[in-house]
XYZ file of C-alpha atoms in Angstrom:
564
model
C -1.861 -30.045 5.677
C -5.636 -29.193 5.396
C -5.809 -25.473 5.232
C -9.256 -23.628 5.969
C -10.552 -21.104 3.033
C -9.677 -17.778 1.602
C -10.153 -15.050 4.269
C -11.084 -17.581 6.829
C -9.685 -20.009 9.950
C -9.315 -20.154 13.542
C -6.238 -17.956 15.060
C -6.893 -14.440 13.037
C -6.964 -11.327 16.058
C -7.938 -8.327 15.577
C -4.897 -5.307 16.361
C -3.725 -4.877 19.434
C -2.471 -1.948 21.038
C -0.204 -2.702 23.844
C 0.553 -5.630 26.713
C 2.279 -8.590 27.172
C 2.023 -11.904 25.309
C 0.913 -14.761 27.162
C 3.564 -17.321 28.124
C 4.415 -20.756 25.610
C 4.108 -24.062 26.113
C 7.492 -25.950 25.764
C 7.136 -29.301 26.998
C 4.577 -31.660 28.232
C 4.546 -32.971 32.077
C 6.553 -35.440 33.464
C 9.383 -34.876 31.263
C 7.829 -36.026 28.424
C 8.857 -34.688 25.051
C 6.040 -32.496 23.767
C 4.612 -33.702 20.384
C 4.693 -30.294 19.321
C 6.984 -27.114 19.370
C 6.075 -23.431 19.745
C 7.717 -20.874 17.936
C 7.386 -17.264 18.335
C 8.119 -14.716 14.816
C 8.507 -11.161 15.439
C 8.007 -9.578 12.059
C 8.305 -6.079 11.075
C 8.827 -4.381 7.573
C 9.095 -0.644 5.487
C 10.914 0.821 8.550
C 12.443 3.234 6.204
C 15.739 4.479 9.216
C 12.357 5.443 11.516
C 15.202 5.675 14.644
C 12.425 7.717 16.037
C 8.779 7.885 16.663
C 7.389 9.215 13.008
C 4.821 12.053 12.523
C 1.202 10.743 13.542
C 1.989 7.726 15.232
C -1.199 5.222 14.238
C -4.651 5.787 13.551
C -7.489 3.390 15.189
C -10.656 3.475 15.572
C -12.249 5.721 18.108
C -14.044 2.659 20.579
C -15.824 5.582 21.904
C -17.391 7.143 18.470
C -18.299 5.145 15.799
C -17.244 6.466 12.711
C -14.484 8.813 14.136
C -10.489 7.661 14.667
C -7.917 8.403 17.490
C -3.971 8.272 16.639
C -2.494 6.522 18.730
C 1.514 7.899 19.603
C 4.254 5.370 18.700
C 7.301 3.838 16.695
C 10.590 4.643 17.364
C 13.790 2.422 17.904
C 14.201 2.349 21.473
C 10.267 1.223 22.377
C 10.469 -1.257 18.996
C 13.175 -2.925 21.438
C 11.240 -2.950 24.342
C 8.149 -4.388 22.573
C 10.138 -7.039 20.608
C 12.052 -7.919 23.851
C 8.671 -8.679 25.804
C 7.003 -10.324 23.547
C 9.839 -12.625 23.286
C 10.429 -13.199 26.748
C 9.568 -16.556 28.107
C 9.583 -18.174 24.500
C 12.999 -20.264 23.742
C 12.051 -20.079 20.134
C 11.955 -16.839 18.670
C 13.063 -15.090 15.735
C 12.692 -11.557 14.655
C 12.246 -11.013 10.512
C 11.454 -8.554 8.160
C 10.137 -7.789 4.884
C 12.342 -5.243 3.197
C 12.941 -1.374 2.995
C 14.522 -1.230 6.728
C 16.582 1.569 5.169
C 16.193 4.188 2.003
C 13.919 7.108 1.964
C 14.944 7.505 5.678
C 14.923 10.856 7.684
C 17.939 12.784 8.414
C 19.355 11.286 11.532
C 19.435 7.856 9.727
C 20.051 9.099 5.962
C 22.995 11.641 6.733
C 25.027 8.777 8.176
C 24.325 6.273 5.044
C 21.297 4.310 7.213
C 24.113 3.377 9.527
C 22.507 3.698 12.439
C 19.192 2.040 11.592
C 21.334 -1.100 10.664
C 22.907 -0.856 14.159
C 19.397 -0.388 15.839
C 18.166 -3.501 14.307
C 20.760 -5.416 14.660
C 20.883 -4.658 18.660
C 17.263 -5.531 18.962
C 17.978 -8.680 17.606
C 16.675 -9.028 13.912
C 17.803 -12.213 12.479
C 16.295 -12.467 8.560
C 14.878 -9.489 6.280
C 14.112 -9.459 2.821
C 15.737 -7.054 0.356
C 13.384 -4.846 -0.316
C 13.301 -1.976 -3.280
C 14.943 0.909 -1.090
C 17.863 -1.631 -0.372
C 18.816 -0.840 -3.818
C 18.499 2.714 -4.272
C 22.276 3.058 -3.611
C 23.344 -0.088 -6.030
C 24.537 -3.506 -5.261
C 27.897 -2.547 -4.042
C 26.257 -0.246 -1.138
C 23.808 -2.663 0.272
C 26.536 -5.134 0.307
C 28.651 -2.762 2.177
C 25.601 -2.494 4.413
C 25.713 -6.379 5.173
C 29.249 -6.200 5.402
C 30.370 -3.702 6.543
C 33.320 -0.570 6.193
C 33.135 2.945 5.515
C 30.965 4.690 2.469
C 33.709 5.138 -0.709
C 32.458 8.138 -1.035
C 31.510 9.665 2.301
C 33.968 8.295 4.460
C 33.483 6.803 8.024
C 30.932 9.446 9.258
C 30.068 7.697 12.463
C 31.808 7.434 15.760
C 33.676 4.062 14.684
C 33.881 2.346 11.308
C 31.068 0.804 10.289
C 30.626 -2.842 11.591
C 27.571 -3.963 9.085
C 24.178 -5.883 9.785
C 24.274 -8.479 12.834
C 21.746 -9.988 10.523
C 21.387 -11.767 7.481
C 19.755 -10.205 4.322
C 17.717 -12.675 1.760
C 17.306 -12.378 -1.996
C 15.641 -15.301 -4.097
C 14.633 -13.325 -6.541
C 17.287 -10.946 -7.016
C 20.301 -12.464 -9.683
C 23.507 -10.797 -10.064
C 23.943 -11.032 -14.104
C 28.144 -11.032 -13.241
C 27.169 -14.594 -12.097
C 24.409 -15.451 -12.243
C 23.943 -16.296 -8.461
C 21.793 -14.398 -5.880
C 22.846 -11.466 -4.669
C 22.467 -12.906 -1.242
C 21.458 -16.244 -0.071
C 17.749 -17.114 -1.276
C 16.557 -18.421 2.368
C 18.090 -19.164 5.501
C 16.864 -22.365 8.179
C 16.292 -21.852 11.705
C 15.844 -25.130 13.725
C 13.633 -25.076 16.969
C 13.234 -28.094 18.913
C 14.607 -30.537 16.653
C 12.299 -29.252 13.661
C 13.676 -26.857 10.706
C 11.646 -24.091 9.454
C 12.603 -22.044 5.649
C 12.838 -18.495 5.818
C 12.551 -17.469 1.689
C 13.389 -13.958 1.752
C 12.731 -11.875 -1.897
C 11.821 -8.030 -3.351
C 8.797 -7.744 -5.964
C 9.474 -8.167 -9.281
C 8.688 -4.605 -10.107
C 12.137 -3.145 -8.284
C 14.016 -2.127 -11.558
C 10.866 0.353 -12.356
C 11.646 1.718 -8.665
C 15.250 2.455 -9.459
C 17.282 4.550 -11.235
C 19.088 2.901 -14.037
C 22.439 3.196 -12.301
C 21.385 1.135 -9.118
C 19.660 -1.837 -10.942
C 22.239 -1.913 -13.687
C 23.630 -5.708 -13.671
C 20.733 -6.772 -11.537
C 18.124 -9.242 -12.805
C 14.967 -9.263 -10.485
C 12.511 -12.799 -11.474
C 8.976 -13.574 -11.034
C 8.110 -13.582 -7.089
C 6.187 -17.100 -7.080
C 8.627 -18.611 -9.355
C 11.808 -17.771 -6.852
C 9.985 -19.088 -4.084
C 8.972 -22.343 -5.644
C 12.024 -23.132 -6.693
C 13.743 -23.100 -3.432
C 10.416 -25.152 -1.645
C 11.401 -27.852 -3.776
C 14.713 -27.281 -3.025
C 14.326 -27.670 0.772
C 12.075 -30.167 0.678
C 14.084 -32.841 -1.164
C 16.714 -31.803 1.964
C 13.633 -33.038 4.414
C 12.201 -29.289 5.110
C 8.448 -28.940 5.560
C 8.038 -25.333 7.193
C 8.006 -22.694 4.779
C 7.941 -18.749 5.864
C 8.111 -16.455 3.252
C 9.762 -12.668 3.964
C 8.115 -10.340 0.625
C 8.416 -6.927 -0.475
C 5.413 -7.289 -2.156
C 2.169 -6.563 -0.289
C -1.471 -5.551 -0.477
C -4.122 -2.539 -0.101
C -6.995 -2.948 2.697
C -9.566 -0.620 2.310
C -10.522 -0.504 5.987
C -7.847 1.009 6.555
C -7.120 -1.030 9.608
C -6.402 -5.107 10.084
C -9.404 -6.277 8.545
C -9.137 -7.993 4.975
C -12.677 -7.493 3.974
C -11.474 -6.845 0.403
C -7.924 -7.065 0.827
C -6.388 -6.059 -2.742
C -2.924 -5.840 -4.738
C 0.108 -8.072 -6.318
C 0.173 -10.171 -3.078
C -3.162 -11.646 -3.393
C -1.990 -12.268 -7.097
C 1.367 -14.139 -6.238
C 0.226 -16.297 -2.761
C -1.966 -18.444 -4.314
C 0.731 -19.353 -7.189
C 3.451 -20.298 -3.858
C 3.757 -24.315 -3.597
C 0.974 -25.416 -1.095
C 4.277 -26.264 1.153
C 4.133 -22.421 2.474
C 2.762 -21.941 5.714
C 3.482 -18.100 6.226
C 3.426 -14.848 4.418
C 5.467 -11.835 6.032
C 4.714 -9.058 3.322
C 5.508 -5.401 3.009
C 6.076 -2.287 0.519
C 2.498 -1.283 0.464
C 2.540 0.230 4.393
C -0.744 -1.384 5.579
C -1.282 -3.509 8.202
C -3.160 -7.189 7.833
C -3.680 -9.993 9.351
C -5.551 -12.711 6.794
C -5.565 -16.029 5.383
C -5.729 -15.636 1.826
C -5.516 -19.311 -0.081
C -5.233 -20.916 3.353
C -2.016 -19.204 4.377
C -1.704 -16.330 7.287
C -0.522 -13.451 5.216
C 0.987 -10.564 7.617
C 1.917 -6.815 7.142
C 3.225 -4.804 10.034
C 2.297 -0.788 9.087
C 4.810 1.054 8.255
C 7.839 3.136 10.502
C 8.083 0.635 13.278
C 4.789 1.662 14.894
C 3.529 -1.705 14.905
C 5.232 -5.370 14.553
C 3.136 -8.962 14.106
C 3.286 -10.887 16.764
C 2.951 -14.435 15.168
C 2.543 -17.754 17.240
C 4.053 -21.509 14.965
C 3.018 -24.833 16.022
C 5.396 -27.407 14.635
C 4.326 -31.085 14.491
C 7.410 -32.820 15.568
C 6.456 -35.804 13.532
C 5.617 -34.198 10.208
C 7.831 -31.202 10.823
C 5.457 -28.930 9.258
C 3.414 -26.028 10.432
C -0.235 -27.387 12.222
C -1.167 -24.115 13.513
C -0.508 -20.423 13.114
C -2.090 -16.955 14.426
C -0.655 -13.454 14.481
C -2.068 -10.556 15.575
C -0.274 -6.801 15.024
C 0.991 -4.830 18.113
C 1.276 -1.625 18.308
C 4.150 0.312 19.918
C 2.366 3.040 21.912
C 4.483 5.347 23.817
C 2.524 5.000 26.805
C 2.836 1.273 27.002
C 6.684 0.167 26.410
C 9.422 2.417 27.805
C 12.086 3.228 25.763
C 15.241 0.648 25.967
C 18.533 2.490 27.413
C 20.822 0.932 24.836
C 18.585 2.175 21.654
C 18.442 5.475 23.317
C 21.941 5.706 24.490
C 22.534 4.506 20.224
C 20.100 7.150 18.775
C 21.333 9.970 21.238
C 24.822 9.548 20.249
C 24.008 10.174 16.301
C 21.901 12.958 17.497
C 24.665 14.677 18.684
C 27.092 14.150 15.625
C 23.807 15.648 13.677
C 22.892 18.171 15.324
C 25.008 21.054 13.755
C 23.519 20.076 10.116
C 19.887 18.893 11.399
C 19.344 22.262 13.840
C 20.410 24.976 11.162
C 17.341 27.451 10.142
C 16.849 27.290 6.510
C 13.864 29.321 5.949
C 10.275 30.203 7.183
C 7.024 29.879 6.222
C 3.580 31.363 6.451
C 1.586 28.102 6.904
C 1.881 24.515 6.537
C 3.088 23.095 3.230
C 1.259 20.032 2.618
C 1.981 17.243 0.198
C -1.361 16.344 -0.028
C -2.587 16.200 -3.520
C -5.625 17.379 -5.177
C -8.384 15.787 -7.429
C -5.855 16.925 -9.923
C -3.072 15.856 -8.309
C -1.392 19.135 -7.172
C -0.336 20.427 -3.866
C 1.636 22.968 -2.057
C 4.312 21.633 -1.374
C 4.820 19.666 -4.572
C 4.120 23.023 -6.442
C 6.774 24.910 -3.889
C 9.662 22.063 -4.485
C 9.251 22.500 -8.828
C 9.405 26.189 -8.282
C 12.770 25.806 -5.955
C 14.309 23.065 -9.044
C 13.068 25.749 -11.822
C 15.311 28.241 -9.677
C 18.297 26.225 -8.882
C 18.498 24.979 -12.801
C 18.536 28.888 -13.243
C 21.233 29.658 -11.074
C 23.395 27.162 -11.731
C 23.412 27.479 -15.393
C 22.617 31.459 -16.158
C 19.749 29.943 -18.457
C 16.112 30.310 -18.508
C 14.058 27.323 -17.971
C 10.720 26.646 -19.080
C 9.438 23.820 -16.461
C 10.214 21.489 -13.877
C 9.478 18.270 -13.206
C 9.014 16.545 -9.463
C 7.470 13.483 -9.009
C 4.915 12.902 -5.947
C 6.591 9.858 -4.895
C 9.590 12.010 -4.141
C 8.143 13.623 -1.992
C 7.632 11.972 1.876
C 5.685 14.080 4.170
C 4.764 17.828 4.753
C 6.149 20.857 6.132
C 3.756 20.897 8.714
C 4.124 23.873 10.717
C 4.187 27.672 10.541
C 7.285 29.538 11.293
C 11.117 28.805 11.280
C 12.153 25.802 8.550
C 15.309 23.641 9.576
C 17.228 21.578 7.282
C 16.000 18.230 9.180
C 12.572 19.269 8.076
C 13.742 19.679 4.290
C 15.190 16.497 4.502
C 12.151 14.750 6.064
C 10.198 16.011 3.341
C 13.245 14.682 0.530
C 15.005 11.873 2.075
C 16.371 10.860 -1.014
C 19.495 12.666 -2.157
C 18.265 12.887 -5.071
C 20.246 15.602 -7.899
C 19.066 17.751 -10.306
C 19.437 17.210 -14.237
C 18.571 19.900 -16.656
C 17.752 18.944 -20.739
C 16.094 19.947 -23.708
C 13.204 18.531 -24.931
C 10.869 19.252 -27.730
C 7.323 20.366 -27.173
C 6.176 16.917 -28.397
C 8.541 15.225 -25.961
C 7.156 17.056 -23.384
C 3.783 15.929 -24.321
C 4.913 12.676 -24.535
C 6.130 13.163 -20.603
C 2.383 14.035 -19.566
C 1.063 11.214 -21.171
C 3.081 8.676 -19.539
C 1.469 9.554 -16.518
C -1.471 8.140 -17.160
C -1.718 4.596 -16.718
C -4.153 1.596 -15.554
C -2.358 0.286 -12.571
C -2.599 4.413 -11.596
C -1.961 7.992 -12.521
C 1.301 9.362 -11.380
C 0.881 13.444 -11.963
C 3.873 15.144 -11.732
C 3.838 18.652 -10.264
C 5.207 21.172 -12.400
C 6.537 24.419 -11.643
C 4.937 28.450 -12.174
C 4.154 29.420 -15.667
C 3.176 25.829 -16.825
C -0.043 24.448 -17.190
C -2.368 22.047 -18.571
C -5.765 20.282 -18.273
C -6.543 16.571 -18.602
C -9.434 13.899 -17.965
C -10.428 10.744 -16.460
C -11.237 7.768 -18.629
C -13.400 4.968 -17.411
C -11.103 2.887 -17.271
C -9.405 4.912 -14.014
C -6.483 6.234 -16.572
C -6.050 9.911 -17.686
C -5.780 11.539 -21.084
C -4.462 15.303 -21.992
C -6.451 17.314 -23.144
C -5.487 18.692 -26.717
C -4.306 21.652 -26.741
C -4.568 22.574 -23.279
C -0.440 23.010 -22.126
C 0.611 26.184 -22.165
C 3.691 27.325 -21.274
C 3.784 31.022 -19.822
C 0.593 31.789 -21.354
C 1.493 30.630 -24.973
C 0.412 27.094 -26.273
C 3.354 24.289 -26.202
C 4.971 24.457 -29.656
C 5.609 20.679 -30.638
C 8.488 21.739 -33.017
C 10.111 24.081 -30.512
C 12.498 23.177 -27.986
C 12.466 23.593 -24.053
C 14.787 23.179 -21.359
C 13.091 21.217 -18.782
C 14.558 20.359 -14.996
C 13.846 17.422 -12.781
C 15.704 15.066 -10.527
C 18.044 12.644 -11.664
C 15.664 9.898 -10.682
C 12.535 10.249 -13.014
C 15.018 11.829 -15.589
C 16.895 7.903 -16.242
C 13.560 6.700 -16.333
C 12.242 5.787 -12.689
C 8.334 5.632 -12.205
C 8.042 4.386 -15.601
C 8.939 7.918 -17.314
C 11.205 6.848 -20.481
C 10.079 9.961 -22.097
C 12.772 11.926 -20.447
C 15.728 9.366 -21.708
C 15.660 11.437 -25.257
C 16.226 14.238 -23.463
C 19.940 16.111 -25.155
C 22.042 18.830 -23.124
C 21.523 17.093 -19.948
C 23.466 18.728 -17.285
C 23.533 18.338 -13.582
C 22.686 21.203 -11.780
C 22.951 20.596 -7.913
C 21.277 18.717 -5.178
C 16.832 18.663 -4.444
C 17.191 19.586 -0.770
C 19.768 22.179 -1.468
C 17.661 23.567 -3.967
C 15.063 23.472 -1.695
C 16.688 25.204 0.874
C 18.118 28.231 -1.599
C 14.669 28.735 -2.564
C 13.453 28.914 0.783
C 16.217 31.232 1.910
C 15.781 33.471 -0.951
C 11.896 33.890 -0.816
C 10.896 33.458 2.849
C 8.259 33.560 4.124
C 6.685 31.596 1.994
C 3.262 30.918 1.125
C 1.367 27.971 -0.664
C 0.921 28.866 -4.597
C -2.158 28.987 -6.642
C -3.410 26.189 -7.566
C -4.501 25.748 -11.231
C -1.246 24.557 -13.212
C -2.862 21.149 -12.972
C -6.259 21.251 -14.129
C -8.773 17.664 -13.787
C -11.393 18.136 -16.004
C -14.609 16.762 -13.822
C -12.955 17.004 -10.314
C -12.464 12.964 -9.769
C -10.365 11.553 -7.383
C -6.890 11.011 -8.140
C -5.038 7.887 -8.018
């Protein structure tokens, strides 16, 4: 069909913050057949195990300052239900989808039960389709099968109040090949037939997931080229008489706005969209946490935020005849507490793994003198970054009677802040390190070492890893946006990195097989596993509370620039 052009077309809205959707037209009068059939999608994505409302709900503009912004309270499980439920109501063609990472880097009450309960959640709200997305994989193949599946962890055990039951919904991955055979890992798209007329959900992960795992969880795992997978299965369908195509990504884009305008929308999705097959209609992306509402190369490309504090409320209008797609508009909702009630079942759900927590989540770990952010500087330090390498330098310590020289923690381990003064629980520790990551101690040469702080620096954007007391080093920006060392600059308590000499060197078990692109650490000999992040974490913080926010200047950017 004719599409209208990029960025433009009738049916874009602007966010929404709350009410109820207006009713849908199902037939025509007089018992007449309607030529055409409405179809409501309900898409949400990077939920992350959110069971509850996150940290700082949503910011919006303030409507009554111009230039200032409000956050707006919302997210969490139960109200998700009660949004998804109304906005469904009255439409006998609906369908709730998602774009990938409804579990991984989830907080405590979802994490310490294997993202059980989010699965649950989601699958009692009704969620029919998601995409795989990169945090379905941090546990392997085997585990997310287990999570579509079902049974209890091999490891862990049945944790829960009944064995695990798996997903009441159906996970897709056309890009994702399983090298044993050479088949997707799960089915490439499912079909969903309202009124007579059948519409493609083609559910994938971005390319990129490998460099987002360790090596252990993508090991037998081939991810392909985004545009590619879907392509292939349009042509697919379409020789089987299909001619509605919605696409389910973990790939998405970067809106500087900040809100759901796409006045220079940016990223891999506007990259991939217009390489689908003309024969897509719809976009559901994810994995950057923005929220947009566009047409970019005549499609409606849609991302929902991030946490469950928004979903897109998207209207279909399928042409009976043609069976295709003649109209489509979405607009993104957010869940504000103080318009949808929470829904008994979630809550009843939520409050019973709150209560099989609460012994771990509850117990005092530490205190602190102020808030520990992990906001980074133009040089891409922060407190809480700095605190975190200092507890891993410690832990390596204790665990192996040795003296270490550095650690290594990378920002993207690191989730949110320790945001208040006072008493420390282990749910906040967690919140902050959702990952479960472990500790691994080497030795590497000085020139290895070097070799570390370069990879950082790189076009698509600087990764700076925070380091722990007693090392330092300087570096600058390029004009290209990249970084380079400066020569000479590391020291390491006070005395100039020796290239020759060796160091032992800490980080988690995550960057140190490679993941965020740092193959540097892969020569590293004597590795040894030395514990758990949170637990070291939380030894640290019992050993040296209260605790206070370190100097800065370990990380030094020449010129003061922004870092990215």
């Amino acid at each position: 069909m004719k599409r209208p052009a990029l960025f433009s077309g009738p049916g874009l809205k602007a966010l929404v913050v709350g009410g109820v959707a207006a009713a849908l037209v199902g037939c025509a009068g007089g018992g007449r057949v309607a030529p055409t059939v409405e179809v409501r999608v309900l898409a949400i994505n990077d939920f992350h195990g959110n069971l509850e409302p996150p940290a700082g709900g949503v910011r919006i503009p303030d409507p009554e300052r111009s230039g200032a912004s409000i956050t707006i309270p919302s997210g969490g499980a139960a109200r998700l239900a009660t949004a998804i439920a109304e906005r469904s109501a009255g439409s006998q063609n609906a369908v709730m989808v998602a774009a990938g990472d409804l579990i991984g880097a989830s907080p405590l009450l979802s994490s310490m039960f294997q993202d059980e309960p989010t699965i649950e959640a989601l699958s009692q709200m009704g969620l029919a389709l998601s995409a795989v997305g990169n945090h379905e994989f941090d546990e392997g193949l085997e585990e997310l099968r287990r999570m579509q599946n079902g049974g209890c962890h091999p490891r862990t055990g049945c944790r829960g109040p009944a064995t695990f039951k798996g997903a009441g919904f159906r996970y897709l991955a056309a890009s994702t090949i399983d090298d044993a055979t050479g088949r997707t890992v799960f089915p490439a798209h499912a079909i969903r037939e309202f009124g007579g007329v059948k519409v493609a959900f083609i559910g994938l992960a971005l390319k990129g997931t490998p460099s987002l795992l360790a090596p252990s969880s993508r090991a037998g795992l081939t991810f392909l080229d985004e545009a590619e997978s879907v392509n292939r299965e349009v042509a697919q369908l379409k020789a089987q008489g299909v001619e509605a195509f919605v696409v389910l990504i973990h790939e998405g884009g970067f809106n500087p706005a900040g809100d759901d305008k796409c006045d220079g929308l940016s990223g891999p999705i506007t990259e991939i969209v217009p390489k689908l097959d003309k024969s897509v209609d719809v976009i559901i992306s994810g994995h950057t946490h923005r929220s947009y509402v566009c047409r970019v190369d005549g499609r409606l490309l849609t991302s929902a935020g991030q946490y469950g504090t928004m979903f897109t409320d998207m209207s279909l209008t399928l042409d009976r005849q043609t069976r295709d797609v003649v109209r489509s508009e979405a607009q993104n909702v957010i869940v504000r507490s103080d318009v949808f009630p929470e829904n008994p079942v979630q809550v009843d759900l939520i409050g019973l793994y709150k209560r099989l927590a609460a012994p771990l989540m509850e117990r005092s770990v530490g205190r602190l003198t102020a808030p520990l952010s992990y906001v980074r500087d133009p040089a891409g330090e922060s407190d809480l970054g700095s605190v975190i390498a200092d507890a891993m330098r410690e832990a390596a310590t204790g665990a192996t009677g040795q003296t270490f020289d550095v650690a290594f923690m990378n920002p993207g381990g690191i989730r949110g802040d320790l945001s208040k003064s006072g008493e420390v629980t282990f749910a906040d520790l967690f919140a902050v390190q959702p990952f479960g990551n472990s500790l691994t101690a080497m030795t590497l040469a000085g020139s290895e070492i070097e070799a570390v702080l370069r990879q950082q620096f790189r076009t698509e954007g600087n990764k700076i890893l925070h380091v722990s007391e007693g090392f330092s080093y300087r570096w600058r920006r390029q004009a290209d946006g990249t970084g380079s060392l400066v020569s000479g600059s590391v020291l390491v308590n006070g005395v100039p990195l020796d290239p020759a000499r060796n160091y032992r060197v800490v980080t988690n078990n995550f960057v140190a097989s490679g993941g965020d692109g740092f193959t540097a650490f892969a020569v590293g000999r004597e590795v040894t596993p030395v514990g758990g992040d949170v637990e070291a974490l939380e030894s640290y913080l019992g050993a040296h509370s209260p605790v206070s926010a370190p100097a800065r200047g370990r990380v030094v950017l020449e010129g003061g620039d922004d870092v990215r």
